Short mmCIF file of C-alpha atoms in Angstrom, two decimals:
data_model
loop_
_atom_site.label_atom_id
_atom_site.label_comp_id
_atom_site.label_asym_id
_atom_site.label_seq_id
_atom_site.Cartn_x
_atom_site.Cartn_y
_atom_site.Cartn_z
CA UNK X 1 -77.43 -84.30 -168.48
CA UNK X 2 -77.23 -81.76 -165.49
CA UNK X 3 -74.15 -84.03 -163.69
CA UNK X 4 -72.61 -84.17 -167.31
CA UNK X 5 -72.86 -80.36 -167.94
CA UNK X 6 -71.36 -79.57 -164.31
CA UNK X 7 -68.85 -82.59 -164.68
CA UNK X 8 -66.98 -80.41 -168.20
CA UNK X 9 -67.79 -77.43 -165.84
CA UNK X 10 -65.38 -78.68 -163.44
CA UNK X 11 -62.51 -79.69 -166.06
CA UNK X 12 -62.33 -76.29 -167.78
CA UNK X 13 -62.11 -74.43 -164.25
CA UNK X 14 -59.45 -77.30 -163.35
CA UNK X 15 -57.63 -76.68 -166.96
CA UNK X 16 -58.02 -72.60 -165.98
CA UNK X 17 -56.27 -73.24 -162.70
CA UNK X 18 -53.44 -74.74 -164.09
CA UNK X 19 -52.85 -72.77 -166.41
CA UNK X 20 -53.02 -69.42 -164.26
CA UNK X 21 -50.27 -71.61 -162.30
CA UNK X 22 -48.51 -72.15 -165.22
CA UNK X 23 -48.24 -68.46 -166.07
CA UNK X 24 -47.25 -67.56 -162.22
CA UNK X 25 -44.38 -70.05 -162.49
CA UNK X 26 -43.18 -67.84 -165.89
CA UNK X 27 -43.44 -64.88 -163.35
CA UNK X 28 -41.79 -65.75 -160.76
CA UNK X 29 -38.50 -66.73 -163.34
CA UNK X 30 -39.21 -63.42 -164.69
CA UNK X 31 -38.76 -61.74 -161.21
CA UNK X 32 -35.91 -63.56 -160.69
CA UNK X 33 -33.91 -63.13 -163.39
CA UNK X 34 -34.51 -59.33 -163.15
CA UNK X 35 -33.35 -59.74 -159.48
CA UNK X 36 -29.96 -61.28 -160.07
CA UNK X 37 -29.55 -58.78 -163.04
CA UNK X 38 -30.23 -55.91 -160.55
CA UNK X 39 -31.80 -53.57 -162.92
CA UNK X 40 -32.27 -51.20 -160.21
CA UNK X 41 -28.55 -50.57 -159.84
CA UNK X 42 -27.67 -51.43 -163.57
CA UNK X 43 -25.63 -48.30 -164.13
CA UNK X 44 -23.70 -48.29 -161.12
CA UNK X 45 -20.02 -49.36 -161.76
CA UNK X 46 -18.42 -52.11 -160.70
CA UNK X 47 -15.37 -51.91 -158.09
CA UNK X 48 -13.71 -54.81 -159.68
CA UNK X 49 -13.16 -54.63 -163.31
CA UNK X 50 -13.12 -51.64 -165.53
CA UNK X 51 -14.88 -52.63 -168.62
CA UNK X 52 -14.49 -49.73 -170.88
CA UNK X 53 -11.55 -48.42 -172.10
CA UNK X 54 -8.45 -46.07 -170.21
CA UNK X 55 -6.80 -45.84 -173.02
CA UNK X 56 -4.32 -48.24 -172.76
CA UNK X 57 -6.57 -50.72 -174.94
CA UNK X 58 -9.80 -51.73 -176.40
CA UNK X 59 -10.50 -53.60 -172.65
CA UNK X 60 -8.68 -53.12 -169.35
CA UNK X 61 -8.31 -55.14 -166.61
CA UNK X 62 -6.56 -55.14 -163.01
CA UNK X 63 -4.84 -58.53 -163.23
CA UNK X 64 -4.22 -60.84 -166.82
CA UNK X 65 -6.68 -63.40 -164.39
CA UNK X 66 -9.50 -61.61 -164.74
CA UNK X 67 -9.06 -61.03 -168.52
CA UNK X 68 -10.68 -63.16 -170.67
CA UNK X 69 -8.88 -62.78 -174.02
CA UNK X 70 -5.24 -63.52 -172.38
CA UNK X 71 -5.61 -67.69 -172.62
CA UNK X 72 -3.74 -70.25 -170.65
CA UNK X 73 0.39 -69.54 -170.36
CA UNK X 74 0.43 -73.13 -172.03
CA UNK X 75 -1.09 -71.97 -175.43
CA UNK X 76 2.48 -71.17 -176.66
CA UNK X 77 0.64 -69.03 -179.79
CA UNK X 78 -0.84 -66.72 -177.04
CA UNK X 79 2.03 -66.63 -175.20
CA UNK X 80 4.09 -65.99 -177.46
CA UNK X 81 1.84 -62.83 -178.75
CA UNK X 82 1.54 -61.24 -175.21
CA UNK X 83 5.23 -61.83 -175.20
CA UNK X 84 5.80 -60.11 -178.11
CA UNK X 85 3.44 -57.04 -176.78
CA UNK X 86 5.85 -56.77 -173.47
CA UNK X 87 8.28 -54.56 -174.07
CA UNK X 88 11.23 -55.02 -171.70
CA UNK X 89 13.57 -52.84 -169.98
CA UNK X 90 16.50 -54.49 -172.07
CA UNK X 91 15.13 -53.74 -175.24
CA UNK X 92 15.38 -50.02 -177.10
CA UNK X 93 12.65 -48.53 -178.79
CA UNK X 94 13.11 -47.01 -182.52
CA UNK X 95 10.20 -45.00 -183.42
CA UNK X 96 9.59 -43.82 -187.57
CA UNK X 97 7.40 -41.57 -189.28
CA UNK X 98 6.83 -42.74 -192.96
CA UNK X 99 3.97 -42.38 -195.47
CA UNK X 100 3.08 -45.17 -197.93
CA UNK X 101 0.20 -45.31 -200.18
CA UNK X 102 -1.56 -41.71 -199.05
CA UNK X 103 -1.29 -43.61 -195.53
CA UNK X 104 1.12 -41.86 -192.67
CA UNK X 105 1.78 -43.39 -189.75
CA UNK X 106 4.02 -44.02 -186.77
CA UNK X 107 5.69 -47.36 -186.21
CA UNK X 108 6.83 -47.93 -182.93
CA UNK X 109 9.86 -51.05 -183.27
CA UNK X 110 11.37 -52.63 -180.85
CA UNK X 111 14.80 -53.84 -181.21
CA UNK X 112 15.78 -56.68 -178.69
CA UNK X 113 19.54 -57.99 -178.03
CA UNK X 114 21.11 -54.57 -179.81
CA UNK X 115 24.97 -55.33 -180.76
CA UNK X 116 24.70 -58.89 -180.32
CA UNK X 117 24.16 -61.53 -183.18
CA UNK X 118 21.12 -61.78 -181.66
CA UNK X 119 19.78 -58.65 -182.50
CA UNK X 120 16.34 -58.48 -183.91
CA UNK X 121 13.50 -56.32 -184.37
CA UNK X 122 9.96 -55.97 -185.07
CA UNK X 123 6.84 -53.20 -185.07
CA UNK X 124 5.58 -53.38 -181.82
CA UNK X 125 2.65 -51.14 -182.89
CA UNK X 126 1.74 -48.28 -185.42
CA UNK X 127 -0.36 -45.11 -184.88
CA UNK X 128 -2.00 -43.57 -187.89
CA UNK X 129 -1.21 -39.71 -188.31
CA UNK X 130 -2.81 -37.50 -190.41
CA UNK X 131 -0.81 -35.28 -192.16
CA UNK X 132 3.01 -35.99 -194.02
CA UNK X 133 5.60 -35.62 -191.58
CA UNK X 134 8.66 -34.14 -191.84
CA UNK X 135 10.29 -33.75 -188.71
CA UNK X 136 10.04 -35.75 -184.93
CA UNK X 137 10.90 -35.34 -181.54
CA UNK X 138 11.03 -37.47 -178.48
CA UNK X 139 10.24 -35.83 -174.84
CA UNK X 140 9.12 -37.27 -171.79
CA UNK X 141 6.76 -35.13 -170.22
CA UNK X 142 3.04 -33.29 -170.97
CA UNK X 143 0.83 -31.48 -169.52
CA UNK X 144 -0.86 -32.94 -166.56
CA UNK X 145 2.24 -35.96 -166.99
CA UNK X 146 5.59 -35.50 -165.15
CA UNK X 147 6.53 -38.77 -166.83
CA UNK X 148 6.22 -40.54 -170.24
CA UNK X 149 6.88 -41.61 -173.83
CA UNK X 150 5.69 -38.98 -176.37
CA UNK X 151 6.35 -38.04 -179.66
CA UNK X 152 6.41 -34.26 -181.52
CA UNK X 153 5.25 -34.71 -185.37
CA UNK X 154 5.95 -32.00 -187.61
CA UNK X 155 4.16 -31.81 -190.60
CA UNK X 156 2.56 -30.21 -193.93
CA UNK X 157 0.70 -28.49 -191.94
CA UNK X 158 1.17 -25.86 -189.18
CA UNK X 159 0.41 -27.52 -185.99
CA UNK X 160 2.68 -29.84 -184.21
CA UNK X 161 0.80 -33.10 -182.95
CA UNK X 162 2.39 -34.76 -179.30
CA UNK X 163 1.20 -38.11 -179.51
CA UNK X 164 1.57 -41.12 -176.44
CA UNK X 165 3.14 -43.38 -177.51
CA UNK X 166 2.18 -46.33 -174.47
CA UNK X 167 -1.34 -45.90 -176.34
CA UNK X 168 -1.45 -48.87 -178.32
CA UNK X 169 -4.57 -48.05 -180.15
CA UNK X 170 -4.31 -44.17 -180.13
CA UNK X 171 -6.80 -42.67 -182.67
CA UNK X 172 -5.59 -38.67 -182.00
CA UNK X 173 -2.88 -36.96 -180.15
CA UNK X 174 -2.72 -36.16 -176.71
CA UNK X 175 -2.03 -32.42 -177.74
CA UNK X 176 -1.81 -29.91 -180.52
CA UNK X 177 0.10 -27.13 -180.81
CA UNK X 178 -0.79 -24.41 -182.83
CA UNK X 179 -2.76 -24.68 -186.16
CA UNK X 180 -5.73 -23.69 -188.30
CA UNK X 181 -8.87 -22.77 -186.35
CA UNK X 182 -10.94 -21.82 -189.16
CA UNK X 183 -10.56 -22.25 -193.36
CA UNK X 184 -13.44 -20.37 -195.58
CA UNK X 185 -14.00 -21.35 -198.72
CA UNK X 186 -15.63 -19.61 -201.49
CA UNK X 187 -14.32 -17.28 -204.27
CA UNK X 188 -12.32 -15.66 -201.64
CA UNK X 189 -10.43 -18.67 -199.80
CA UNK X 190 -8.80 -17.51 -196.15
CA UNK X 191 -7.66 -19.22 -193.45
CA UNK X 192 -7.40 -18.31 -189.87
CA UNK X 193 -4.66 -19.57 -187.57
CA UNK X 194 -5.05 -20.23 -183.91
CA UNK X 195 -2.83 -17.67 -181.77
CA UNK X 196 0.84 -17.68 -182.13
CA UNK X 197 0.23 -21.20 -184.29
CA UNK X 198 2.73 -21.54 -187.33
CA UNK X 199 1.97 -20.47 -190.78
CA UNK X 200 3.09 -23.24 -192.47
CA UNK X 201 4.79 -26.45 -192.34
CA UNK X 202 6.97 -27.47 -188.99
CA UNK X 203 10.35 -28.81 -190.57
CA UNK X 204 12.22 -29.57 -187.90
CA UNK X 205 12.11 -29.56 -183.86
CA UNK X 206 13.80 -29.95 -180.80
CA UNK X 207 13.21 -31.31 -176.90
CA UNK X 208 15.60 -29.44 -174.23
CA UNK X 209 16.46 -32.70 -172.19
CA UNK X 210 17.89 -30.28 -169.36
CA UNK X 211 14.27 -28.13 -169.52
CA UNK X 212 12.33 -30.91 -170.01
CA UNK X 213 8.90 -28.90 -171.36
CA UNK X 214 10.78 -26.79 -173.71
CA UNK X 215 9.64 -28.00 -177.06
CA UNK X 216 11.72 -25.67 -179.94
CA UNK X 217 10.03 -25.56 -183.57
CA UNK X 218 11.24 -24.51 -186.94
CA UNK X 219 9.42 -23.66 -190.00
CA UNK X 220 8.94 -22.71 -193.43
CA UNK X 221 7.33 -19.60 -192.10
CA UNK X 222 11.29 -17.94 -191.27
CA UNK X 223 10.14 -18.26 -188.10
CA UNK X 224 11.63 -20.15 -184.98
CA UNK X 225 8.97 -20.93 -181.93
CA UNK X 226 9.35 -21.90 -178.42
CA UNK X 227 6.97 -24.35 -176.72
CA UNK X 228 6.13 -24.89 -173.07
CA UNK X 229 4.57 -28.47 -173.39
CA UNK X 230 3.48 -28.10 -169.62
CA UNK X 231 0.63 -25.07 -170.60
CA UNK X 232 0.16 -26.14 -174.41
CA UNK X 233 0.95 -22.51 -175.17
CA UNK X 234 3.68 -20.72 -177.02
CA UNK X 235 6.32 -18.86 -175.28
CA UNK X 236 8.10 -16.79 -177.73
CA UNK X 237 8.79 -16.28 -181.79
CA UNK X 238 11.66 -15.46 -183.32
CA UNK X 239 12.09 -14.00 -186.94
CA UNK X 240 15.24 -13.58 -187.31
CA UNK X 241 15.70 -15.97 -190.51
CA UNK X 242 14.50 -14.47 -194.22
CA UNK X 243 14.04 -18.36 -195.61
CA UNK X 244 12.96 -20.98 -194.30
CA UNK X 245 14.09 -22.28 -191.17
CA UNK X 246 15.13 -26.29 -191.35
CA UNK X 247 16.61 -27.21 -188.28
CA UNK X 248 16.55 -26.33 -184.41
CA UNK X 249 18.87 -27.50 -182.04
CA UNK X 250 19.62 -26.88 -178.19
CA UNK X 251 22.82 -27.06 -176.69
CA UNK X 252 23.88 -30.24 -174.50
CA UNK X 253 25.37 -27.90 -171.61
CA UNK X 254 23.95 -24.69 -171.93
CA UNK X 255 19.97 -25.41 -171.99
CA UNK X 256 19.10 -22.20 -172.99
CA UNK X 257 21.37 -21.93 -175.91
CA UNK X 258 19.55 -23.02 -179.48
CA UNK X 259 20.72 -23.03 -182.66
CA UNK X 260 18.88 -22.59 -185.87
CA UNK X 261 19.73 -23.08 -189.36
CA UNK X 262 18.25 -22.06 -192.65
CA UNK X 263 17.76 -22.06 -196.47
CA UNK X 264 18.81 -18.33 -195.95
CA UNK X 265 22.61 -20.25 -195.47
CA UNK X 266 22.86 -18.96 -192.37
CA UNK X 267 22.94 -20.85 -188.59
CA UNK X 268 22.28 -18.36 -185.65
CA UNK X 269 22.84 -18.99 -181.98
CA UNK X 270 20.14 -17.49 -179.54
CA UNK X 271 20.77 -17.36 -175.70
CA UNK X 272 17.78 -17.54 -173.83
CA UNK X 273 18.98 -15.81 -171.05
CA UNK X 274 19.90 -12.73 -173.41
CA UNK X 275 16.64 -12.29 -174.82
CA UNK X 276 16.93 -8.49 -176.32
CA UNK X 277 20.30 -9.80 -178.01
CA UNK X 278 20.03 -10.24 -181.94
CA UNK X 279 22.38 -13.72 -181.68
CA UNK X 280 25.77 -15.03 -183.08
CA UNK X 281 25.56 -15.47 -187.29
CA UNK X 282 27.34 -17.73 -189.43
CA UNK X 283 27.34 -18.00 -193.33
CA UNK X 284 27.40 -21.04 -194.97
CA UNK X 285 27.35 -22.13 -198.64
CA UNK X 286 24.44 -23.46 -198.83
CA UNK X 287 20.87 -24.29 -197.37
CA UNK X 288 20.99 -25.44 -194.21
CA UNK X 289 19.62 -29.59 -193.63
CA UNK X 290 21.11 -30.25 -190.49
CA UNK X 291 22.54 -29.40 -187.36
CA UNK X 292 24.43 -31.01 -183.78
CA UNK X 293 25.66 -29.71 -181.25
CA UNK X 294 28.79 -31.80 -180.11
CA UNK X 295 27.98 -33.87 -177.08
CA UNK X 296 31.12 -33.85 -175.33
CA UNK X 297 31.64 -30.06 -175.44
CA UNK X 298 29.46 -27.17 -174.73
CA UNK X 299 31.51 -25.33 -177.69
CA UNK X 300 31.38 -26.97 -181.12
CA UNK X 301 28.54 -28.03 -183.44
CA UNK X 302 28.32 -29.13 -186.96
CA UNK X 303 25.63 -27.98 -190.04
CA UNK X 304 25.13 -30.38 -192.71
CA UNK X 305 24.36 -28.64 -196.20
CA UNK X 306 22.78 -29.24 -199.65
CA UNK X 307 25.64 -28.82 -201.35
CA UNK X 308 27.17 -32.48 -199.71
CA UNK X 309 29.31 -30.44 -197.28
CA UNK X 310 29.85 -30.33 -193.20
CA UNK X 311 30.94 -27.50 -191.16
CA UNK X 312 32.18 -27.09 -188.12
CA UNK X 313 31.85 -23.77 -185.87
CA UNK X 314 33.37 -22.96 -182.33
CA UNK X 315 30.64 -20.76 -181.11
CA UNK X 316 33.34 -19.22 -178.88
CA UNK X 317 35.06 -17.10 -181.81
CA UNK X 318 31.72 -15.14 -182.12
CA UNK X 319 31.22 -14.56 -178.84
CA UNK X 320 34.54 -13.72 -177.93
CA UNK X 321 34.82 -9.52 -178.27
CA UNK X 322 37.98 -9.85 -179.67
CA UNK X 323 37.56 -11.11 -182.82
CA UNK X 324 35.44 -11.22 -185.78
CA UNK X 325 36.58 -14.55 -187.03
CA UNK X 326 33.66 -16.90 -187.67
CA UNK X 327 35.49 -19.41 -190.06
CA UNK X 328 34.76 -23.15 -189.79
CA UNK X 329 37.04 -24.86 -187.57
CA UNK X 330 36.98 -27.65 -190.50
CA UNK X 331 35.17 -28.60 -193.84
CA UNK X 332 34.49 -31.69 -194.60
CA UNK X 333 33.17 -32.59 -198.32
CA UNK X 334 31.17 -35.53 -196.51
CA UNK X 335 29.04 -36.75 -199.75
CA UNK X 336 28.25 -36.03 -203.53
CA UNK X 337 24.98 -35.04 -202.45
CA UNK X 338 22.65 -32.86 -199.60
CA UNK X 339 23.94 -34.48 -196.32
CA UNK X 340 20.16 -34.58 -194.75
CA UNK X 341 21.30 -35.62 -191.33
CA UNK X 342 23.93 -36.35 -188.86
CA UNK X 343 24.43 -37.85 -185.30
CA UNK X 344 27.10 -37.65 -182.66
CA UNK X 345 27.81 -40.58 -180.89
CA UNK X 346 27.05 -40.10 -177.22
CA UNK X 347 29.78 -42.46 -176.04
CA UNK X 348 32.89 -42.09 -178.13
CA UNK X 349 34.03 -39.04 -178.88
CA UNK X 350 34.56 -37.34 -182.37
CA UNK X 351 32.57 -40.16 -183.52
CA UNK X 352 30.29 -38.71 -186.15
CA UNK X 353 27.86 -40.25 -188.55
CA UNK X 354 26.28 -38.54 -191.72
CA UNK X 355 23.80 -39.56 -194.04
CA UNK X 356 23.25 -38.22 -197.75
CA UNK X 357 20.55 -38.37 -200.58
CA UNK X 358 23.58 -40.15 -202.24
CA UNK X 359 21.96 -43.23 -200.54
CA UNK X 360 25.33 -43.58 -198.17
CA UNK X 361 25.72 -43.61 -194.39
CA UNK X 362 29.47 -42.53 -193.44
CA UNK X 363 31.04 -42.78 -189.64
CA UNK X 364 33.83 -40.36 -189.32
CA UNK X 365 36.80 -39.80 -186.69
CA UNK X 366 37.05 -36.21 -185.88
CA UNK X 367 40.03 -36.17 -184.00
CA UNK X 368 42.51 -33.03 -183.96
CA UNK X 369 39.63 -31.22 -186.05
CA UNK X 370 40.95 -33.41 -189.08
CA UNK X 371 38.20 -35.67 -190.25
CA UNK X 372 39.04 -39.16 -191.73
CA UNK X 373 36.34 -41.84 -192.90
CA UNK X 374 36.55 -44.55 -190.60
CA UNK X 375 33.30 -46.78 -192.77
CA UNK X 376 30.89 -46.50 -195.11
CA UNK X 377 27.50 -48.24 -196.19
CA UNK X 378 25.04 -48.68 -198.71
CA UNK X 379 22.26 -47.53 -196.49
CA UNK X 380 19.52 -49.68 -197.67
CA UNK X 381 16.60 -47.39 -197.19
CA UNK X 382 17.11 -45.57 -200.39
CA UNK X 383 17.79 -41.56 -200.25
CA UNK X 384 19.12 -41.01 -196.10
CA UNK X 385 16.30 -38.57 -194.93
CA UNK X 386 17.11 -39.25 -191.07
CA UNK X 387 19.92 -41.13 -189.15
CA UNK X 388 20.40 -41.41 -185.61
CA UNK X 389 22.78 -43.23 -182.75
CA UNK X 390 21.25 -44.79 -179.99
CA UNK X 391 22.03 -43.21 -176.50
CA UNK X 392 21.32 -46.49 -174.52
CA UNK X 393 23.10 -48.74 -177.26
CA UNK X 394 25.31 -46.05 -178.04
CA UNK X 395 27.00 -48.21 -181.69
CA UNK X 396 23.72 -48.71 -183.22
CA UNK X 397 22.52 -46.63 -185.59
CA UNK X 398 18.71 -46.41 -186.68
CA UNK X 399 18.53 -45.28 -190.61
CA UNK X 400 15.40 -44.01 -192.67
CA UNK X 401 15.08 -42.92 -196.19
CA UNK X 402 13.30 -43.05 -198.93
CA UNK X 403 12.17 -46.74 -199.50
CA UNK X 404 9.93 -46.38 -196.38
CA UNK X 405 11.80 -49.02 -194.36
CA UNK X 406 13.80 -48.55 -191.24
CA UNK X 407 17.50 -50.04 -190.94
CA UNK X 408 19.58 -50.46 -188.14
CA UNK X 409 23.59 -50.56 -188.79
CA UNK X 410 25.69 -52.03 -185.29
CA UNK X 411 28.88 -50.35 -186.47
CA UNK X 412 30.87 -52.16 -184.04
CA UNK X 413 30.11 -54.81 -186.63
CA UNK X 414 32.98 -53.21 -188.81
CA UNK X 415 36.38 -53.93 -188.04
CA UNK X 416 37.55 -50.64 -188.26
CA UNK X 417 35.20 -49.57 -185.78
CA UNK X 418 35.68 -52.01 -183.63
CA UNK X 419 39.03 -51.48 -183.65
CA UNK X 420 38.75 -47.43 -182.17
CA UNK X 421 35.85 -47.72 -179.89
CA UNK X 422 35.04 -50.85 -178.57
CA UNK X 423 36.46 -49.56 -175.16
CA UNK X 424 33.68 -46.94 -175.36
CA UNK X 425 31.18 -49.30 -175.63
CA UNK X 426 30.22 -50.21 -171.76
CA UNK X 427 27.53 -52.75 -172.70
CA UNK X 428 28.66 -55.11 -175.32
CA UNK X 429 28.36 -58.55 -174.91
CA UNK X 430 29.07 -60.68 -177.94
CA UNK X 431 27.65 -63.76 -178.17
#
């Protein structure tokens, strides 16, 4: 019985044993899998990939290689979506504000082959905004960036949003100018604005391409603001308007020459480099929608009015001391209703297009001060809220209005067009 009991004695410490080796096996796995995860150094970054976000999209990395959701160049679906994402240095980018459905947003299209019969275009991306906005304007520089692609939003409210618009998945703006720092509510609502902020909504602005961050704003307010986009700070306020001030517009030539029109029906030149002098007044006949300076002179600019109307002023009769004439230089009864925008072509001169709440988009010669239709179309988008000609594809024309949808017209399309400008056009090629 003894050799029997020390015989199971034996097995259990043999069963022990291996068991204990067992476990020590488990152990040593353990210790090496927490080697090659290097727990130690676990936060350190990496020096090859970035994982987290830059901001130029959910993931970043140094070479398409290395990242794992661009697939093989033969899986033509991929392909063709990364294609679709590249935007290329032939193509032109139209950018809209709209709102649908309580929803505003920023659609960023590009438009690939312009003035061919080729031409076609597609939302590149979209950037969700929120407030309505009523007025836009491009610039190309911010603070802390000598170069790139931004957008001003004016809106319903009294700040003025920049936002970048190489962010493909931008969820606020880069900057903010002006706008409410604090709102109390209670029986006695007040709200408190942040220093030299507008008062109310920002209807119109405008980027000095020759200063490049001078940002002018105009607003409901009656007052007309001046931006340095370099500091994020306001520079100066003028209140020399008793409406409401609708448009802003600086002069191609002269940088620090701005225009500014209002509901008061009067447009009023200020000269930066005057800054104690009260400006040049002219009365129109109406509230003020829109203004341009003419491209191809440093002299004449046009205001668009409610009333369907467009003027034309040589700002050299007011400044000249020797006379107090400040008539148009032309009239032009343009539409049967509020001309809400108009665009000089950059190329051909006396080349102007307007566009009307009477749902019509009109190109007119100029010539001799004696404006003649030269076409007209249905725009498509409804009620014209905004038009503008393209500077690198100087014939087409981007259109938005009230259905919400952008339109693009290529007026060399139309004979008559054709027909007067095509030797302004340096960069047609017909297919």
């Amino acid at each position: 019985m003894d050799d029997a009991g020390g015989a199971v004695d034996e097995v259990v410490r043999a069963l022990n044993v291996a068991d204990a080796l067992r476990k020590a096996d488990k152990l040593d796995d353990i210790a090496l899998g927490l080697k090659e995860l290097d727990m130690e150094r676990y936060d350190d970054e990496d020096e090859g990939v970035e994982v987290f976000s830059s901001g130029i999209g959910d993931l970043y990395y140094p070479s398409n290689d290395l990242d794992p959701y661009i697939k093989d160049k033969n899986d033509d679906d991929d392909s063709e979506e990364l294609e679709d994402m590249i935007i290329n240095p032939t193509d032109s980018v139209i950018v809209c504000a709209r709102t649908e459905d309580d929803l505003s947003l920023l659609e960023v299209h590009i438009l690939e082959d312009a003035g061919t019969s080729e031409m076609n275009m597609y939302v590149h991306h979209d950037i969700i905004i929120p407030a309505f906005p009523l007025s836009t304007a491009w610039l190309d520089c911010l603070q802390g960036r000598e170069k790139g692609n931004f957008l001003a939003v004016g809106s319903m409210e009294p700040s003025i949003e920049i936002w970048d618009l190489d962010v493909i998945d931008a969820v606020q703006p880069c900057m903010v100018l002006g706008g409410i720092s604090e709102k109390k509510k209670g029986k006695k609502k007040s709200i408190k604005y942040k220093d030299d902020s507008h008062t109310d909504s920002v209807l119109g602005l405008a980027w000095n391409k020759k200063i490049r961050n001078v940002l002018a704003s105009a607003s409901a307010d009656k007052r007309v603001k001046i931006w340095d986009v370099a500091t994020g700070k306001c520079e100066s306020t003028m209140e020399h308007h008793s409406d409401k001030v609708q448009a802003v517009a600086w002069n191609h030539h002269e940088p620090k020459i701005l225009l500014s029109g209002s509901f008061d029906h009067t447009v009023i030149l200020r000269d930066g480099r005057m800054p104690s002098h009260p400006g040049y007044k002219w009365s129109v006949t109406a509230d003020v929608e829109s203004l341009a300076w003419d491209p191809h002179t440093n002299h004449d600019f046009v205001v668009s009015l409610e009333d369907g109307t467009v003027k034309c002023f040589d700002v050299r009769t007011a400044m000249s001391e020797s006379t107090s004439d400040l008539s148009s230089t032309f009239t032009l009864h343009a539409h049967d209703k509020a001309v809400t925008s108009v665009s000089y072509n950059v190329s051909a001169p006396n080349l102007l297009a307007t566009g009307s709440m009477d749902k019509t988009v009109k190109l007119w010669d100029l010539s001799n001060n004696q404006p003649s239709v030269v076409a007209s179309k249905n725009s498509n988008a409804g009620a014209v809220f905004s038009i503008s000609f393209s500077e690198d594809n100087p014939f087409v024309l981007a259109i938005g209005g009230s259905e919400g949808k952008l339109q693009v017209w290529d007026t060399l399309s139309e004979s008559a067009v054709s027909r007067r400008y095509e030797n302004y056009n340096k960069n047609r090629t017909r297919s």
